[in-house]
Each structure stands twice: as structure tokens, then as C-alpha cells.
């Protein structure tokens, strides 16, 4: 039997390495796709076809006679076969035969997300907490940002701020020249108005500076974004967002860039860069 031929004794190896199998490896091992969440039919007490215990995928529950007339013709399509197309007759084959489930959406493996060190954290230069928020649909990840347009909007914002300051100063300067004007009251009102203007300006400026590819933004902050800023970036949630960002990474270019930064950095920053390179 195949499972006996591949049997490994405890003395046949010196060490073992655990890793996550690739999608290609899993498909090569699989004997069929599980399409239903059902296990056993409550009436017939037999495994449901295409379910988690499907005999066609995993093999017969009981040993069968290959010469049984029930297995001829159309019925033979429901029986399990090996990679060569030969009929599987022994139930013990269920111990080694594997199936696969095609996911409707990408997922983030816990080893890569919360491992020590976290592979995703090092690759994306994000904290594990931030990555978890994206994966669990609590925050958005900026997939792309129109940097040129952001800089243009920032320049317009600065120009508008400067113009607004001048307009306020001119208005209060003219008001101070009026007969009976209270200079102290006007000065206080001008200071309050300028303070409110500065607060709004720096708030918008900080928002624009935070709109960078790969940055994480909470759902509340994204909903509170000025409408004109929303079109500057593309955001997504979940493991799909992480996957899209990873697909755009050029590892060779990243290593070269991080190595150059590490040569100039010192202390904690240097150690962090070296850790990311490894």
C-alpha cells in the first residue's frame, strides 16, 4: 500500500522543518475539491457527495470489491481513483488522500501575521496591530495614492491658508481704524479667528501627509475625510488588501533600498532596517 511505502520511522531523519504549503503543492496532493460543508447524510448514513467526507475524494468508507457490478458504468464515476485512474478499493486510503477547498477570498495565515518576527510586519513596515486591524476589517489599507495630485492639493491648501490670513489681517486692520473701535477686543477676536484657521489648516495638512501608499487609516477617519480627499487614494480592507500590496513589492529593489538606508542609519533605526532585510 502507498501509505506503507511512504512510512517514515522516527529514526529516519535528524530534524524536521515546518512550512506552509503553496497553493500549487496543495493542488498536486489533492484528489478533488470539497464543495459542500455537509459530512454524513442523516438518512443513508453515508458521506455526502462533494462534502467533507466524500468517498469520491477521500476513498471508500469500507473496503469494496472492484468486481462489484455497482461500480460499473455510470456508478463508477462516484468511486475514488488514484492519480493513474485505478479504482481505490481499501478504506485505509482515507488516511492519506487529501482534498482541497477553494477560498472565496484570500486569508492571512497566522504564522505570517503574528509570528515572531512577523513576516508581514517586516515586509510592509507596519505594526502587527495595524495589520490585524486591516485583516479583521477594522481599518483600511491604502493600496494606491495619487502623489502628484496630493502635492497639488497641499500646495493649494497652503496658498488658500496664506490668503485667508492676509484677508483676516486686512479686515481687522480696517476695523481698527473705524471710529470708536476697541483695539483690544478686535485683537482678541483676530487671534481667535487666526487660531481656528491654523487648527483647520494643520488638520487638513496632516491628513494629506498621511495619505501614503501602504498607510493604515481607521474606518472612522476614512469616513471623516473631506469628500475631495477620498478620490486621492484607493483603500481596501481584509487579507485581499494585504495581498495586493505584497504583489506590488519588488523584493530586490526593496533590499537594495533598505541596505542603503542601513549604511547611513545608527542605533535602533539601523537594527530595525537590518531586521527587515533579513
mmCIF file of C-alpha atoms in Angstrom:
data_model
loop_
_atom_site.group_PDB
_atom_site.id
_atom_site.type_symbol
_atom_site.label_atom_id
_atom_site.label_comp_id
_atom_site.label_asym_id
_atom_site.label_seq_id
_atom_site.Cartn_x
_atom_site.Cartn_y
_atom_site.Cartn_z
ATOM 1 C CA UNK A 1 0.000 0.000 0.000
ATOM 2 C CA UNK A 2 1.164 3.513 -0.807
ATOM 3 C CA UNK A 3 0.909 4.765 2.757
ATOM 4 C CA UNK A 4 3.115 1.886 3.945
ATOM 5 C CA UNK A 5 5.647 2.511 1.164
ATOM 6 C CA UNK A 6 5.975 6.136 2.296
ATOM 7 C CA UNK A 7 6.101 5.303 6.008
ATOM 8 C CA UNK A 8 8.903 7.143 7.829
ATOM 9 C CA UNK A 9 10.407 5.776 11.005
ATOM 10 C CA UNK A 10 11.328 8.039 13.924
ATOM 11 C CA UNK A 11 14.994 7.236 13.215
ATOM 12 C CA UNK A 12 14.918 8.107 9.506
ATOM 13 C CA UNK A 13 15.640 11.833 9.942
ATOM 14 C CA UNK A 14 17.731 14.191 12.073
ATOM 15 C CA UNK A 15 15.490 17.245 12.028
ATOM 16 C CA UNK A 16 12.172 18.471 10.710
ATOM 17 C CA UNK A 17 11.120 21.805 9.244
ATOM 18 C CA UNK A 18 7.547 23.078 9.208
ATOM 19 C CA UNK A 19 6.415 25.428 6.473
ATOM 20 C CA UNK A 20 3.203 26.493 4.791
ATOM 21 C CA UNK A 21 2.465 24.580 1.586
ATOM 22 C CA UNK A 22 1.980 26.580 -1.588
ATOM 23 C CA UNK A 23 -1.297 26.506 -3.496
ATOM 24 C CA UNK A 24 0.427 24.518 -6.254
ATOM 25 C CA UNK A 25 1.614 21.863 -3.781
ATOM 26 C CA UNK A 26 -1.844 21.517 -2.257
ATOM 27 C CA UNK A 27 -3.476 21.080 -5.673
ATOM 28 C CA UNK A 28 -0.912 18.425 -6.608
ATOM 29 C CA UNK A 29 -1.735 16.479 -3.427
ATOM 30 C CA UNK A 30 -5.488 16.914 -3.728
ATOM 31 C CA UNK A 31 -7.876 14.316 -5.151
ATOM 32 C CA UNK A 32 -10.780 16.711 -5.515
ATOM 33 C CA UNK A 33 -12.410 19.913 -4.336
ATOM 34 C CA UNK A 34 -14.734 19.904 -1.334
ATOM 35 C CA UNK A 35 -17.775 21.934 -2.383
ATOM 36 C CA UNK A 36 -20.213 21.328 0.474
ATOM 37 C CA UNK A 37 -19.975 21.742 4.262
ATOM 38 C CA UNK A 38 -22.028 18.570 4.853
ATOM 39 C CA UNK A 39 -20.460 15.405 6.243
ATOM 40 C CA UNK A 40 -22.889 12.465 6.588
ATOM 41 C CA UNK A 41 -26.390 12.130 5.145
ATOM 42 C CA UNK A 42 -28.677 11.624 8.130
ATOM 43 C CA UNK A 43 -30.949 9.236 6.202
ATOM 44 C CA UNK A 44 -28.475 6.981 4.433
ATOM 45 C CA UNK A 45 -25.660 7.445 6.967
ATOM 46 C CA UNK A 46 -23.271 7.704 4.028
ATOM 47 C CA UNK A 47 -20.848 10.541 3.235
ATOM 48 C CA UNK A 48 -22.363 13.363 1.187
ATOM 49 C CA UNK A 49 -21.019 13.682 -2.344
ATOM 50 C CA UNK A 50 -18.528 16.595 -2.611
ATOM 51 C CA UNK A 51 -18.765 17.007 1.175
ATOM 52 C CA UNK A 52 -16.093 16.866 3.852
ATOM 53 C CA UNK A 53 -16.195 13.041 3.977
ATOM 54 C CA UNK A 54 -16.838 12.453 0.244
ATOM 55 C CA UNK A 55 -15.856 8.925 -0.801
ATOM 56 C CA UNK A 56 -15.028 10.024 -4.347
ATOM 57 C CA UNK A 57 -12.378 12.402 -2.970
ATOM 58 C CA UNK A 58 -11.040 10.607 0.102
ATOM 59 C CA UNK A 59 -11.739 6.974 -0.663
ATOM 60 C CA UNK A 60 -14.327 4.357 0.374
ATOM 61 C CA UNK A 61 -15.539 4.199 3.966
ATOM 62 C CA UNK A 62 -15.492 0.390 3.738
ATOM 63 C CA UNK A 63 -13.333 -1.911 1.633
ATOM 64 C CA UNK A 64 -15.040 -2.620 -1.693
ATOM 65 C CA UNK A 65 -14.920 -5.378 -4.291
ATOM 66 C CA UNK A 66 -13.519 -3.998 -7.563
ATOM 67 C CA UNK A 67 -15.603 -6.547 -9.478
ATOM 68 C CA UNK A 68 -18.871 -5.382 -7.930
ATOM 69 C CA UNK A 69 -21.443 -4.661 -10.637
ATOM 70 C CA UNK A 70 -22.435 -1.472 -8.795
ATOM 71 C CA UNK A 71 -19.101 0.057 -9.718
ATOM 72 C CA UNK A 72 -19.530 -0.409 -13.454
ATOM 73 C CA UNK A 73 -20.760 2.209 -15.890
ATOM 74 C CA UNK A 74 -22.138 5.472 -14.533
ATOM 75 C CA UNK A 75 -21.768 4.430 -10.877
ATOM 76 C CA UNK A 76 -18.006 4.096 -11.251
ATOM 77 C CA UNK A 77 -17.761 7.888 -11.530
ATOM 78 C CA UNK A 78 -18.669 8.138 -7.861
ATOM 79 C CA UNK A 79 -15.849 5.857 -6.739
ATOM 80 C CA UNK A 80 -12.403 7.085 -5.762
ATOM 81 C CA UNK A 81 -9.500 6.601 -8.151
ATOM 82 C CA UNK A 82 -5.780 7.234 -7.766
ATOM 83 C CA UNK A 83 -3.614 9.519 -9.907
ATOM 84 C CA UNK A 84 -3.326 6.790 -12.559
ATOM 85 C CA UNK A 85 -7.079 6.323 -12.727
ATOM 86 C CA UNK A 86 -7.103 2.995 -10.899
ATOM 87 C CA UNK A 87 -10.008 2.246 -8.575
ATOM 88 C CA UNK A 88 -9.294 2.669 -4.851
ATOM 89 C CA UNK A 89 -10.732 -0.321 -3.009
ATOM 90 C CA UNK A 90 -9.253 -0.045 0.500
ATOM 91 C CA UNK A 91 -10.765 2.243 3.141
ATOM 92 C CA UNK A 92 -7.333 2.783 4.695
ATOM 93 C CA UNK A 93 -6.615 5.099 1.752
ATOM 94 C CA UNK A 94 -8.703 7.724 3.576
ATOM 95 C CA UNK A 95 -5.751 8.194 5.924
ATOM 96 C CA UNK A 96 -3.561 9.640 3.201
ATOM 97 C CA UNK A 97 -5.841 11.053 0.494
ATOM 98 C CA UNK A 98 -6.370 14.804 0.658
ATOM 99 C CA UNK A 99 -8.921 17.181 -0.781
ATOM 100 C CA UNK A 100 -8.858 20.963 -1.070
ATOM 101 C CA UNK A 101 -11.205 23.889 -0.548
ATOM 102 C CA UNK A 102 -11.060 26.858 -2.905
ATOM 103 C CA UNK A 103 -11.454 30.016 -0.826
ATOM 104 C CA UNK A 104 -13.845 32.738 -1.955
ATOM 105 C CA UNK A 105 -11.435 35.408 -0.676
ATOM 106 C CA UNK A 106 -7.776 35.497 0.411
ATOM 107 C CA UNK A 107 -6.875 34.939 4.065
ATOM 108 C CA UNK A 108 -3.804 35.887 6.110
ATOM 109 C CA UNK A 109 -2.005 32.943 7.699
ATOM 110 C CA UNK A 110 -1.483 33.344 11.426
ATOM 111 C CA UNK A 111 2.196 32.326 11.113
ATOM 112 C CA UNK A 112 2.945 35.232 8.800
ATOM 113 C CA UNK A 113 0.769 37.715 10.673
ATOM 114 C CA UNK A 114 1.583 37.029 14.328
ATOM 115 C CA UNK A 115 4.829 35.105 14.072
ATOM 116 C CA UNK A 116 7.949 36.351 15.857
ATOM 117 C CA UNK A 117 9.115 38.279 13.985
ATOM 118 C CA UNK A 118 6.019 38.921 11.871
ATOM 119 C CA UNK A 119 6.863 38.437 8.189
ATOM 120 C CA UNK A 120 4.034 40.726 7.080
ATOM 121 C CA UNK A 121 5.066 43.393 9.564
ATOM 122 C CA UNK A 122 8.646 43.418 8.277
ATOM 123 C CA UNK A 123 7.648 43.401 4.609
ATOM 124 C CA UNK A 124 5.040 46.152 4.859
ATOM 125 C CA UNK A 125 6.770 48.149 7.624
ATOM 126 C CA UNK A 126 3.567 48.122 9.670
ATOM 127 C CA UNK A 127 2.914 47.085 13.251
ATOM 128 C CA UNK A 128 1.273 43.716 13.869
ATOM 129 C CA UNK A 129 -1.634 45.561 15.476
ATOM 130 C CA UNK A 130 -2.190 47.635 12.318
ATOM 131 C CA UNK A 131 -2.071 44.537 10.115
ATOM 132 C CA UNK A 132 -4.592 42.780 12.354
ATOM 133 C CA UNK A 133 -6.969 45.742 12.079
ATOM 134 C CA UNK A 134 -6.805 45.543 8.283
ATOM 135 C CA UNK A 135 -7.205 41.752 8.185
ATOM 136 C CA UNK A 136 -10.159 41.827 10.595
ATOM 137 C CA UNK A 137 -11.877 44.649 8.665
ATOM 138 C CA UNK A 138 -11.443 47.316 11.357
ATOM 139 C CA UNK A 139 -9.205 49.644 9.315
ATOM 140 C CA UNK A 140 -8.471 50.473 5.694
ATOM 141 C CA UNK A 141 -5.154 49.964 3.919
ATOM 142 C CA UNK A 142 -4.176 52.500 1.275
ATOM 143 C CA UNK A 143 -3.434 50.453 -1.856
ATOM 144 C CA UNK A 144 -2.550 53.387 -4.098
ATOM 145 C CA UNK A 145 -2.216 57.142 -3.734
ATOM 146 C CA UNK A 146 -2.042 59.878 -6.366
ATOM 147 C CA UNK A 147 1.094 61.560 -5.002
ATOM 148 C CA UNK A 148 1.194 64.262 -7.675
ATOM 149 C CA UNK A 149 -2.390 65.291 -7.022
ATOM 150 C CA UNK A 150 -1.859 65.166 -3.259
ATOM 151 C CA UNK A 151 1.080 67.567 -3.578
ATOM 152 C CA UNK A 152 -1.029 69.828 -5.777
ATOM 153 C CA UNK A 153 -3.871 69.833 -3.246
ATOM 154 C CA UNK A 154 -1.371 70.519 -0.461
ATOM 155 C CA UNK A 155 0.054 73.474 -2.402
ATOM 156 C CA UNK A 156 -3.442 74.862 -2.994
ATOM 157 C CA UNK A 157 -4.215 74.416 0.702
ATOM 158 C CA UNK A 158 -1.128 76.405 1.727
ATOM 159 C CA UNK A 159 -1.951 79.159 -0.763
ATOM 160 C CA UNK A 160 -5.550 79.355 0.490
ATOM 161 C CA UNK A 161 -4.337 79.452 4.091
ATOM 162 C CA UNK A 162 -1.914 82.304 3.406
ATOM 163 C CA UNK A 163 -4.589 84.223 1.508
ATOM 164 C CA UNK A 164 -7.090 83.709 4.336
ATOM 165 C CA UNK A 165 -4.582 85.006 6.901
ATOM 166 C CA UNK A 166 -3.969 88.143 4.850
ATOM 167 C CA UNK A 167 -7.709 88.688 4.408
ATOM 168 C CA UNK A 168 -8.317 88.415 8.168
ATOM 169 C CA UNK A 169 -5.478 90.794 8.986
ATOM 170 C CA UNK A 170 -6.679 93.359 6.447
ATOM 171 C CA UNK A 171 -10.260 93.116 7.701
ATOM 172 C CA UNK A 172 -9.305 93.691 11.328
ATOM 173 C CA UNK A 173 -6.819 96.397 10.387
ATOM 174 C CA UNK A 174 -9.578 98.332 8.651
ATOM 175 C CA UNK A 175 -11.963 97.674 11.537
ATOM 176 C CA UNK A 176 -9.418 99.119 13.977
ATOM 177 C CA UNK A 177 -9.369 102.375 12.017
ATOM 178 C CA UNK A 178 -13.096 102.873 12.496
ATOM 179 C CA UNK A 179 -14.227 105.485 14.983
ATOM 180 C CA UNK A 180 -14.856 104.073 18.461
ATOM 181 C CA UNK A 181 -13.207 100.746 17.706
ATOM 182 C CA UNK A 182 -11.922 98.770 20.697
ATOM 183 C CA UNK A 183 -8.396 97.739 19.732
ATOM 184 C CA UNK A 184 -8.053 95.124 22.485
ATOM 185 C CA UNK A 185 -11.354 93.416 21.633
ATOM 186 C CA UNK A 186 -10.516 93.378 17.936
ATOM 187 C CA UNK A 187 -7.052 91.948 18.657
ATOM 188 C CA UNK A 188 -8.550 89.119 20.721
ATOM 189 C CA UNK A 189 -11.127 88.324 18.041
ATOM 190 C CA UNK A 190 -8.426 88.360 15.358
ATOM 191 C CA UNK A 191 -6.225 85.999 17.401
ATOM 192 C CA UNK A 192 -9.126 83.561 17.913
ATOM 193 C CA UNK A 193 -10.015 83.599 14.232
ATOM 194 C CA UNK A 194 -6.401 83.027 13.205
ATOM 195 C CA UNK A 195 -6.081 80.204 15.742
ATOM 196 C CA UNK A 196 -9.182 78.471 14.373
ATOM 197 C CA UNK A 197 -7.882 78.935 10.827
ATOM 198 C CA UNK A 198 -4.494 77.432 11.753
ATOM 199 C CA UNK A 199 -6.136 74.475 13.510
ATOM 200 C CA UNK A 200 -8.193 73.648 10.411
ATOM 201 C CA UNK A 201 -5.163 74.128 8.155
ATOM 202 C CA UNK A 202 -2.841 71.831 10.121
ATOM 203 C CA UNK A 203 -5.597 69.244 10.494
ATOM 204 C CA UNK A 204 -6.068 69.082 6.721
ATOM 205 C CA UNK A 205 -2.311 69.197 6.113
ATOM 206 C CA UNK A 206 -1.708 66.256 8.467
ATOM 207 C CA UNK A 207 -4.478 64.296 6.752
ATOM 208 C CA UNK A 208 -2.879 64.876 3.338
ATOM 209 C CA UNK A 209 0.575 63.893 4.598
ATOM 210 C CA UNK A 210 -0.893 60.655 5.979
ATOM 211 C CA UNK A 211 -2.372 59.650 2.617
ATOM 212 C CA UNK A 212 0.513 57.446 1.501
ATOM 213 C CA UNK A 213 0.576 54.061 -0.164
ATOM 214 C CA UNK A 214 0.801 51.348 2.475
ATOM 215 C CA UNK A 215 -0.564 53.513 5.286
ATOM 216 C CA UNK A 216 -3.381 52.301 7.541
ATOM 217 C CA UNK A 217 -6.377 54.528 8.192
ATOM 218 C CA UNK A 218 -9.192 53.718 10.599
ATOM 219 C CA UNK A 219 -12.734 53.379 9.305
ATOM 220 C CA UNK A 220 -13.854 56.423 11.315
ATOM 221 C CA UNK A 221 -11.020 58.599 9.982
ATOM 222 C CA UNK A 222 -11.750 57.481 6.430
ATOM 223 C CA UNK A 223 -15.434 58.324 6.769
ATOM 224 C CA UNK A 224 -14.480 61.732 8.181
ATOM 225 C CA UNK A 225 -12.186 62.500 5.249
ATOM 226 C CA UNK A 226 -13.231 65.558 3.250
ATOM 227 C CA UNK A 227 -15.025 64.328 0.135
ATOM 228 C CA UNK A 228 -12.419 65.843 -2.166
ATOM 229 C CA UNK A 229 -9.661 63.821 -0.437
ATOM 230 C CA UNK A 230 -11.328 60.425 -0.885
ATOM 231 C CA UNK A 231 -10.608 60.378 -4.617
ATOM 232 C CA UNK A 232 -6.885 60.857 -3.967
ATOM 233 C CA UNK A 233 -6.439 57.304 -2.667
ATOM 234 C CA UNK A 234 -7.684 53.756 -3.202
ATOM 235 C CA UNK A 235 -8.358 51.858 0.013
ATOM 236 C CA UNK A 236 -9.316 48.270 0.788
ATOM 237 C CA UNK A 237 -9.863 46.028 3.800
ATOM 238 C CA UNK A 238 -9.120 42.424 4.676
ATOM 239 C CA UNK A 239 -6.442 39.996 3.534
ATOM 240 C CA UNK A 240 -7.180 40.973 -0.088
ATOM 241 C CA UNK A 241 -5.715 44.426 0.632
ATOM 242 C CA UNK A 242 -2.576 42.873 2.158
ATOM 243 C CA UNK A 243 -2.216 40.541 -0.821
ATOM 244 C CA UNK A 244 -2.497 43.329 -3.402
ATOM 245 C CA UNK A 245 0.160 45.375 -1.619
ATOM 246 C CA UNK A 246 2.502 42.373 -1.365
ATOM 247 C CA UNK A 247 2.112 41.615 -5.085
ATOM 248 C CA UNK A 248 3.461 45.072 -5.931
ATOM 249 C CA UNK A 249 6.620 44.715 -3.845
ATOM 250 C CA UNK A 250 9.893 44.365 -5.757
ATOM 251 C CA UNK A 251 11.978 42.448 -3.210
ATOM 252 C CA UNK A 252 15.326 43.077 -4.929
ATOM 253 C CA UNK A 253 14.702 46.819 -5.111
ATOM 254 C CA UNK A 254 13.460 46.863 -1.509
ATOM 255 C CA UNK A 255 16.555 45.050 -0.208
ATOM 256 C CA UNK A 256 18.814 47.426 -2.113
ATOM 257 C CA UNK A 257 16.981 50.465 -0.742
ATOM 258 C CA UNK A 258 16.961 49.162 2.844
ATOM 259 C CA UNK A 259 20.667 48.287 2.629
ATOM 260 C CA UNK A 260 21.469 51.841 1.534
ATOM 261 C CA UNK A 261 19.413 53.237 4.417
ATOM 262 C CA UNK A 262 21.058 50.872 6.920
ATOM 263 C CA UNK A 263 24.534 52.112 5.956
ATOM 264 C CA UNK A 264 23.592 55.668 6.935
ATOM 265 C CA UNK A 265 21.401 54.841 9.943
ATOM 266 C CA UNK A 266 22.560 54.311 13.517
ATOM 267 C CA UNK A 267 21.244 52.781 16.714
ATOM 268 C CA UNK A 268 17.692 51.483 16.886
ATOM 269 C CA UNK A 269 16.865 52.552 13.337
ATOM 270 C CA UNK A 270 19.837 50.606 11.959
ATOM 271 C CA UNK A 271 18.844 47.459 13.881
ATOM 272 C CA UNK A 272 15.279 47.735 12.600
ATOM 273 C CA UNK A 273 16.449 48.079 8.982
ATOM 274 C CA UNK A 274 18.803 45.099 9.292
ATOM 275 C CA UNK A 275 15.949 43.060 10.746
ATOM 276 C CA UNK A 276 13.744 43.936 7.771
ATOM 277 C CA UNK A 277 16.495 42.984 5.303
ATOM 278 C CA UNK A 278 16.899 39.551 6.899
#
